[in-house]
């Protein structure tokens, strides 16, 4: 860890003002907001993140969960993962989000990790985290060690020749399926970013992970009103039972009537370089009969574009099984 | 008290944070040392540029080959003294032989400053092609370890054959407590606060490498945040810390990073074992042929004794066990919980399970039919062997009779259930030990011996043994361990610390009581003047005539009247190695492991849902921590079976998953209900109380029982650990 200046921001505008002096809000940013710190401090200890200035935002008034006027939910950026997961409205109306949060990290981490921080969680690619290894995400232009290396846990969707790192967040997968909106306040005012536009594909700039610019502070996330009659589930597959990132996970929100899917929103984790919406599969499901054949076809369609690496070919099959089973659970075709 | 369920006497210290572990030791003026790790696996150091590092805040010095006083090598060991696995002292030459080898060390006022300085040291190398290949190749022709009859001929003519190769990966001990050393010199003498499972050995190695007399080195290790064998012998960081502290003239703390825990402090090496069994159609074994390799480092010959249990576990007329080392650019391996037997029994018990399936025979029945009458390799009787009873009791507890042997046939709650079992064994031994016991005027006793409590409950067991011999209650007994200033004690390894130290402590305690009773009968003010010591007893802290227990005198009064501070006694134990017992008996513990897995084919999700372990390891002095040892070993065995493997990046030669998120071990959620039973047959050959150790046997056979259950549930036989989702997707 290198020396840094620590500032406690007294207002959102003060925090933004300090951060706006930064050259970037992406990898290598000299100014970082400190919320739960579960990713940032970890990466600072590894010398992967070397901010010269930390702006502590923990006491800003961004920690409320409120109903929006349209019946949706507004979640402050500083709402802790544990609080959000156990919130009555979330448990009742957005089960997929509660399940996703509770499948992530450990109870201790969830007690401190925040909504905004989880949105910005960095990849767990082993090469990103080890400064002795080449990594385009950490050091642009240095190369990707993972492509010819130990890539079992890495992405099969949205990869580029420069980066195959997976977005590790469970929460993000649920927010993708719920079509959340990320609200940002920056030097030039506020803006709302559709969830699917918030995270970027690596392409030739894997060090750029989000739509954030210097000074941008995520203030809250909004969820659309819960859809009447819909059920939602999160299924996470991994090697051990707890405290591990997903090899494949699926967030599904579906509405079934008359034996047919009337509505489907599907997203997957553990397989993509960003939280991955399965729009083709959503379209295939909508209007189709709820049966084993339909969901298997949809799952196959969802992984149609998968490009496995040397050690993660199994993820193509595993991800299909994951999505299929999540749909079984959401439609009552399976109970465990 | 013996056989009771006493909580650990050191428990309150640990849960309240008052127990001082090595990395908690903080001394006045102390500096922090952080090593610079090589980022190549093979090559030579060309230059080291520490100029930038030296300019950083708080940095006192940067040392490397050439500016730090060289260390000596430790001479070959004698018995369990002088043992070290990585024998090359740090900075001995410019060669790099494994990734993460220490090439320099930064010293600064804070750990953060030293870490930053270490990161700022620029090292240039010439690199050579390294080898971290997963496929092992013998460095020399295999050597025969054990042989009887003609294993090859008997295998070829056997009507039923199993011929398979089993692989266990490089596993890392990963105790939560990082290895650490705090070195403090006073003139020519040094005190080392160490994470050590063997302070006496540590002193012997360090005094040789530092080139100072034995009495100038004191090694202290009061509490250990577990070791699993990884902290048995000194590692290079300890020598480095001592050397650096000598150079800077103030105490130095060096705490190894989690990353270095995968590189420079040992691991269980990768093994590759071909196992052939030939049997008659009735299941009678005709031949066992066990050939194995284990990976070791370039310089050191670490041998993983996978064939340890093979020659004696079953009756078989033709047998051969042979082995060789395979070299790679990895850190030197070391003993890890159940070294040798644990990977060896994974192979053997998996092969037995495969044989049972080939024979269409119940795996317990197969083992029952091949139960030996004696140890057929040494031709000696077993001191105490109840393997059949372990399997029988285990089968009853597990409900084995309800097993449907067909793959995937058993279902519960929408999941497929798989059952598997394995037998296991672990050597029983006793080592030399000395102890002293002091009975004091205030009615307390103090026990001293330089063994260690590595989390297994040694403090508590010795308090119980002393209480048993003196009648002084456990809460009035102070046990002092983990300090070379105490009477020499054994290593905390091999599951023999308990068996070794009990005779020494018992006899020391009895000697102290005799001394006390002697004072009660002689001397001008003795309360029982004229009586014979044998006519007296010490009960509940009072000395009385056996014939008149009601008229007792507090022991403190006896000591006061004699004007003596304390009654002391010393005792010792002798090793079984080369001793009479080992010429007369085959000394082993036995057990049977039963595993249940649940399997969801749709998602390839596999979990261990239930475990039964029945252990025959002599008499349990304190069953509570003993059960804890077996439970912990089973949880570790689940990790061995399903999760753990250090993965080397073939291009860099680095163990790349060197952290606890990517090298996964069992979590609480992975630990199922574990039913532990001790048969509790005293093994009086080993010591008067009949106790053997239980630190390791719970891991033996566990992975084989789980992979047998995996096969039963899924039809997939995994012969290369760990079992992975990608293996199970084939089901």
mmCIF file with all atom_site columns, N, CA and C in Angstrom, chain B residues 85-88 97-98 101 131 139 235 263 267 269 294-303 325-334 648:
data_model
loop_
_atom_site.group_PDB
_atom_site.id
_atom_site.type_symbol
_atom_site.label_atom_id
_atom_site.label_alt_id
_atom_site.label_comp_id
_atom_site.label_asym_id
_atom_site.label_entity_id
_atom_site.label_seq_id
_atom_site.pdbx_PDB_ins_code
_atom_site.Cartn_x
_atom_site.Cartn_y
_atom_site.Cartn_z
_atom_site.occupancy
_atom_site.B_iso_or_equiv
_atom_site.pdbx_formal_charge
_atom_site.auth_seq_id
_atom_site.auth_comp_id
_atom_site.auth_asym_id
_atom_site.auth_atom_id
_atom_site.pdbx_PDB_model_num
ATOM 1   N N  . UNK B 1 85  ? 13.399 -28.692 5.980   1.00 0.00 ? 85  UNK B N  1
ATOM 2   C CA . UNK B 1 85  ? 13.114 -29.232 4.645   1.00 0.00 ? 85  UNK B CA 1
ATOM 3   C C  . UNK B 1 85  ? 13.790 -28.418 3.551   1.00 0.00 ? 85  UNK B C  1
ATOM 4   N N  . UNK B 1 86  ? 13.666 -27.104 3.612   1.00 0.00 ? 86  UNK B N  1
ATOM 5   C CA . UNK B 1 86  ? 14.390 -26.283 2.615   1.00 0.00 ? 86  UNK B CA 1
ATOM 6   C C  . UNK B 1 86  ? 15.745 -25.946 3.218   1.00 0.00 ? 86  UNK B C  1
ATOM 7   N N  . UNK B 1 87  ? 16.767 -26.688 2.777   1.00 0.00 ? 87  UNK B N  1
ATOM 8   C CA . UNK B 1 87  ? 18.047 -26.645 3.489   1.00 0.00 ? 87  UNK B CA 1
ATOM 9   C C  . UNK B 1 87  ? 18.935 -25.476 3.072   1.00 0.00 ? 87  UNK B C  1
ATOM 10  N N  . UNK B 1 88  ? 18.700 -24.955 1.887   1.00 0.00 ? 88  UNK B N  1
ATOM 11  C CA . UNK B 1 88  ? 19.538 -23.845 1.419   1.00 0.00 ? 88  UNK B CA 1
ATOM 12  C C  . UNK B 1 88  ? 19.208 -22.585 2.217   1.00 0.00 ? 88  UNK B C  1
ATOM 13  N N  . UNK B 1 97  ? 15.382 -20.921 -7.843  1.00 0.00 ? 97  UNK B N  1
ATOM 14  C CA . UNK B 1 97  ? 14.949 -22.289 -8.140  1.00 0.00 ? 97  UNK B CA 1
ATOM 15  C C  . UNK B 1 97  ? 13.443 -22.478 -8.036  1.00 0.00 ? 97  UNK B C  1
ATOM 16  N N  . UNK B 1 98  ? 12.740 -21.487 -7.511  1.00 0.00 ? 98  UNK B N  1
ATOM 17  C CA . UNK B 1 98  ? 11.268 -21.538 -7.508  1.00 0.00 ? 98  UNK B CA 1
ATOM 18  C C  . UNK B 1 98  ? 10.727 -20.124 -7.417  1.00 0.00 ? 98  UNK B C  1
ATOM 19  N N  . UNK B 1 101 ? 10.923 -17.384 -4.280  1.00 0.00 ? 101 UNK B N  1
ATOM 20  C CA . UNK B 1 101 ? 12.124 -17.525 -3.448  1.00 0.00 ? 101 UNK B CA 1
ATOM 21  C C  . UNK B 1 101 ? 12.572 -16.136 -2.982  1.00 0.00 ? 101 UNK B C  1
ATOM 22  N N  . UNK B 1 131 ? 10.295 -25.969 -14.851 1.00 0.00 ? 131 UNK B N  1
ATOM 23  C CA . UNK B 1 131 ? 9.382  -27.105 -14.938 1.00 0.00 ? 131 UNK B CA 1
ATOM 24  C C  . UNK B 1 131 ? 8.412  -27.069 -13.771 1.00 0.00 ? 131 UNK B C  1
ATOM 25  N N  . UNK B 1 139 ? 12.652 -38.919 -11.411 1.00 0.00 ? 139 UNK B N  1
ATOM 26  C CA . UNK B 1 139 ? 14.008 -38.401 -11.591 1.00 0.00 ? 139 UNK B CA 1
ATOM 27  C C  . UNK B 1 139 ? 15.018 -39.551 -11.657 1.00 0.00 ? 139 UNK B C  1
ATOM 28  N N  . UNK B 1 235 ? 11.606 -22.423 8.366   1.00 0.00 ? 235 UNK B N  1
ATOM 29  C CA . UNK B 1 235 ? 11.654 -22.009 6.967   1.00 0.00 ? 235 UNK B CA 1
ATOM 30  C C  . UNK B 1 235 ? 12.572 -20.803 6.839   1.00 0.00 ? 235 UNK B C  1
ATOM 31  N N  . UNK B 1 263 ? 4.338  -20.477 -1.402  1.00 0.00 ? 263 UNK B N  1
ATOM 32  C CA . UNK B 1 263 ? 5.606  -20.564 -2.129  1.00 0.00 ? 263 UNK B CA 1
ATOM 33  C C  . UNK B 1 263 ? 6.759  -21.059 -1.261  1.00 0.00 ? 263 UNK B C  1
ATOM 34  N N  . UNK B 1 267 ? 4.410  -27.305 1.319   1.00 0.00 ? 267 UNK B N  1
ATOM 35  C CA . UNK B 1 267 ? 3.065  -27.707 0.890   1.00 0.00 ? 267 UNK B CA 1
ATOM 36  C C  . UNK B 1 267 ? 3.078  -29.219 0.780   1.00 0.00 ? 267 UNK B C  1
ATOM 37  N N  . UNK B 1 269 ? 3.087  -32.191 -1.497  1.00 0.00 ? 269 UNK B N  1
ATOM 38  C CA . UNK B 1 269 ? 3.411  -32.234 -2.925  1.00 0.00 ? 269 UNK B CA 1
ATOM 39  C C  . UNK B 1 269 ? 2.397  -33.036 -3.723  1.00 0.00 ? 269 UNK B C  1
ATOM 40  N N  . UNK B 1 294 ? 6.319  -38.587 -6.096  1.00 0.00 ? 294 UNK B N  1
ATOM 41  C CA . UNK B 1 294 ? 5.864  -37.306 -5.554  1.00 0.00 ? 294 UNK B CA 1
ATOM 42  C C  . UNK B 1 294 ? 6.800  -36.213 -6.028  1.00 0.00 ? 294 UNK B C  1
ATOM 43  N N  . UNK B 1 295 ? 6.182  -35.046 -6.223  1.00 0.00 ? 295 UNK B N  1
ATOM 44  C CA . UNK B 1 295 ? 6.971  -33.912 -6.669  1.00 0.00 ? 295 UNK B CA 1
ATOM 45  C C  . UNK B 1 295 ? 7.804  -33.381 -5.505  1.00 0.00 ? 295 UNK B C  1
ATOM 46  N N  . UNK B 1 296 ? 9.010  -32.975 -5.795  1.00 0.00 ? 296 UNK B N  1
ATOM 47  C CA . UNK B 1 296 ? 9.785  -32.255 -4.793  1.00 0.00 ? 296 UNK B CA 1
ATOM 48  C C  . UNK B 1 296 ? 10.507 -31.116 -5.497  1.00 0.00 ? 296 UNK B C  1
ATOM 49  N N  . UNK B 1 297 ? 11.264 -30.342 -4.732  1.00 0.00 ? 297 UNK B N  1
ATOM 50  C CA . UNK B 1 297 ? 11.921 -29.179 -5.314  1.00 0.00 ? 297 UNK B CA 1
ATOM 51  C C  . UNK B 1 297 ? 13.226 -29.605 -5.978  1.00 0.00 ? 297 UNK B C  1
ATOM 52  N N  . UNK B 1 298 ? 13.927 -28.638 -6.515  1.00 0.00 ? 298 UNK B N  1
ATOM 53  C CA . UNK B 1 298 ? 15.165 -28.938 -7.239  1.00 0.00 ? 298 UNK B CA 1
ATOM 54  C C  . UNK B 1 298 ? 16.254 -29.401 -6.276  1.00 0.00 ? 298 UNK B C  1
ATOM 55  N N  . UNK B 1 299 ? 16.336 -28.764 -5.103  1.00 0.00 ? 299 UNK B N  1
ATOM 56  C CA . UNK B 1 299 ? 17.459 -29.040 -4.206  1.00 0.00 ? 299 UNK B CA 1
ATOM 57  C C  . UNK B 1 299 ? 17.157 -30.076 -3.130  1.00 0.00 ? 299 UNK B C  1
ATOM 58  N N  . UNK B 1 300 ? 15.906 -30.190 -2.733  1.00 0.00 ? 300 UNK B N  1
ATOM 59  C CA . UNK B 1 300 ? 15.620 -30.980 -1.534  1.00 0.00 ? 300 UNK B CA 1
ATOM 60  C C  . UNK B 1 300 ? 14.830 -32.244 -1.861  1.00 0.00 ? 300 UNK B C  1
ATOM 61  N N  . UNK B 1 301 ? 15.185 -33.317 -1.164  1.00 0.00 ? 301 UNK B N  1
ATOM 62  C CA . UNK B 1 301 ? 14.553 -34.616 -1.397  1.00 0.00 ? 301 UNK B CA 1
ATOM 63  C C  . UNK B 1 301 ? 13.410 -34.829 -0.417  1.00 0.00 ? 301 UNK B C  1
ATOM 64  N N  . UNK B 1 302 ? 12.322 -34.096 -0.591  1.00 0.00 ? 302 UNK B N  1
ATOM 65  C CA . UNK B 1 302 ? 11.187 -34.357 0.292   1.00 0.00 ? 302 UNK B CA 1
ATOM 66  C C  . UNK B 1 302 ? 10.425 -35.570 -0.237  1.00 0.00 ? 302 UNK B C  1
ATOM 67  N N  . UNK B 1 303 ? 10.244 -36.538 0.623   1.00 0.00 ? 303 UNK B N  1
ATOM 68  C CA . UNK B 1 303 ? 9.559  -37.773 0.234   1.00 0.00 ? 303 UNK B CA 1
ATOM 69  C C  . UNK B 1 303 ? 8.184  -37.814 0.885   1.00 0.00 ? 303 UNK B C  1
ATOM 70  N N  . UNK B 1 325 ? 11.213 -39.868 -6.675  1.00 0.00 ? 325 UNK B N  1
ATOM 71  C CA . UNK B 1 325 ? 10.897 -38.444 -6.631  1.00 0.00 ? 325 UNK B CA 1
ATOM 72  C C  . UNK B 1 325 ? 10.808 -37.882 -8.051  1.00 0.00 ? 325 UNK B C  1
ATOM 73  N N  . UNK B 1 326 ? 10.086 -36.788 -8.180  1.00 0.00 ? 326 UNK B N  1
ATOM 74  C CA . UNK B 1 326 ? 10.002 -36.063 -9.443  1.00 0.00 ? 326 UNK B CA 1
ATOM 75  C C  . UNK B 1 326 ? 10.345 -34.610 -9.125  1.00 0.00 ? 326 UNK B C  1
ATOM 76  N N  . UNK B 1 327 ? 11.266 -34.041 -9.869  1.00 0.00 ? 327 UNK B N  1
ATOM 77  C CA . UNK B 1 327 ? 11.734 -32.689 -9.499  1.00 0.00 ? 327 UNK B CA 1
ATOM 78  C C  . UNK B 1 327 ? 11.046 -31.598 -10.297 1.00 0.00 ? 327 UNK B C  1
ATOM 79  N N  . UNK B 1 328 ? 10.828 -30.482 -9.645  1.00 0.00 ? 328 UNK B N  1
ATOM 80  C CA . UNK B 1 328 ? 10.212 -29.347 -10.329 1.00 0.00 ? 328 UNK B CA 1
ATOM 81  C C  . UNK B 1 328 ? 10.678 -28.060 -9.671  1.00 0.00 ? 328 UNK B C  1
ATOM 82  N N  . UNK B 1 329 ? 10.462 -26.961 -10.360 1.00 0.00 ? 329 UNK B N  1
ATOM 83  C CA . UNK B 1 329 ? 10.815 -25.646 -9.821  1.00 0.00 ? 329 UNK B CA 1
ATOM 84  C C  . UNK B 1 329 ? 9.681  -25.147 -8.934  1.00 0.00 ? 329 UNK B C  1
ATOM 85  N N  . UNK B 1 330 ? 9.534  -25.827 -7.818  1.00 0.00 ? 330 UNK B N  1
ATOM 86  C CA . UNK B 1 330 ? 8.538  -25.429 -6.817  1.00 0.00 ? 330 UNK B CA 1
ATOM 87  C C  . UNK B 1 330 ? 9.253  -25.309 -5.483  1.00 0.00 ? 330 UNK B C  1
ATOM 88  N N  . UNK B 1 331 ? 8.633  -24.613 -4.551  1.00 0.00 ? 331 UNK B N  1
ATOM 89  C CA . UNK B 1 331 ? 9.189  -24.555 -3.209  1.00 0.00 ? 331 UNK B CA 1
ATOM 90  C C  . UNK B 1 331 ? 9.254  -25.963 -2.632  1.00 0.00 ? 331 UNK B C  1
ATOM 91  N N  . UNK B 1 332 ? 10.128 -26.152 -1.643  1.00 0.00 ? 332 UNK B N  1
ATOM 92  C CA . UNK B 1 332 ? 10.277 -27.482 -1.068  1.00 0.00 ? 332 UNK B CA 1
ATOM 93  C C  . UNK B 1 332 ? 9.000  -27.899 -0.337  1.00 0.00 ? 332 UNK B C  1
ATOM 94  N N  . UNK B 1 333 ? 8.502  -29.089 -0.628  1.00 0.00 ? 333 UNK B N  1
ATOM 95  C CA . UNK B 1 333 ? 7.309  -29.564 0.088   1.00 0.00 ? 333 UNK B CA 1
ATOM 96  C C  . UNK B 1 333 ? 7.649  -29.905 1.536   1.00 0.00 ? 333 UNK B C  1
ATOM 97  N N  . UNK B 1 334 ? 6.620  -30.198 2.298   1.00 0.00 ? 334 UNK B N  1
ATOM 98  C CA . UNK B 1 334 ? 6.834  -30.595 3.689   1.00 0.00 ? 334 UNK B CA 1
ATOM 99  C C  . UNK B 1 334 ? 5.654  -31.443 4.148   1.00 0.00 ? 334 UNK B C  1
ATOM 100 N N  . UNK B 1 648 ? -0.338 -24.091 -10.637 1.00 0.00 ? 648 UNK B N  1
ATOM 101 C CA . UNK B 1 648 ? 0.852  -23.384 -11.120 1.00 0.00 ? 648 UNK B CA 1
ATOM 102 C C  . UNK B 1 648 ? 0.606  -22.891 -12.541 1.00 0.00 ? 648 UNK B C  1
#
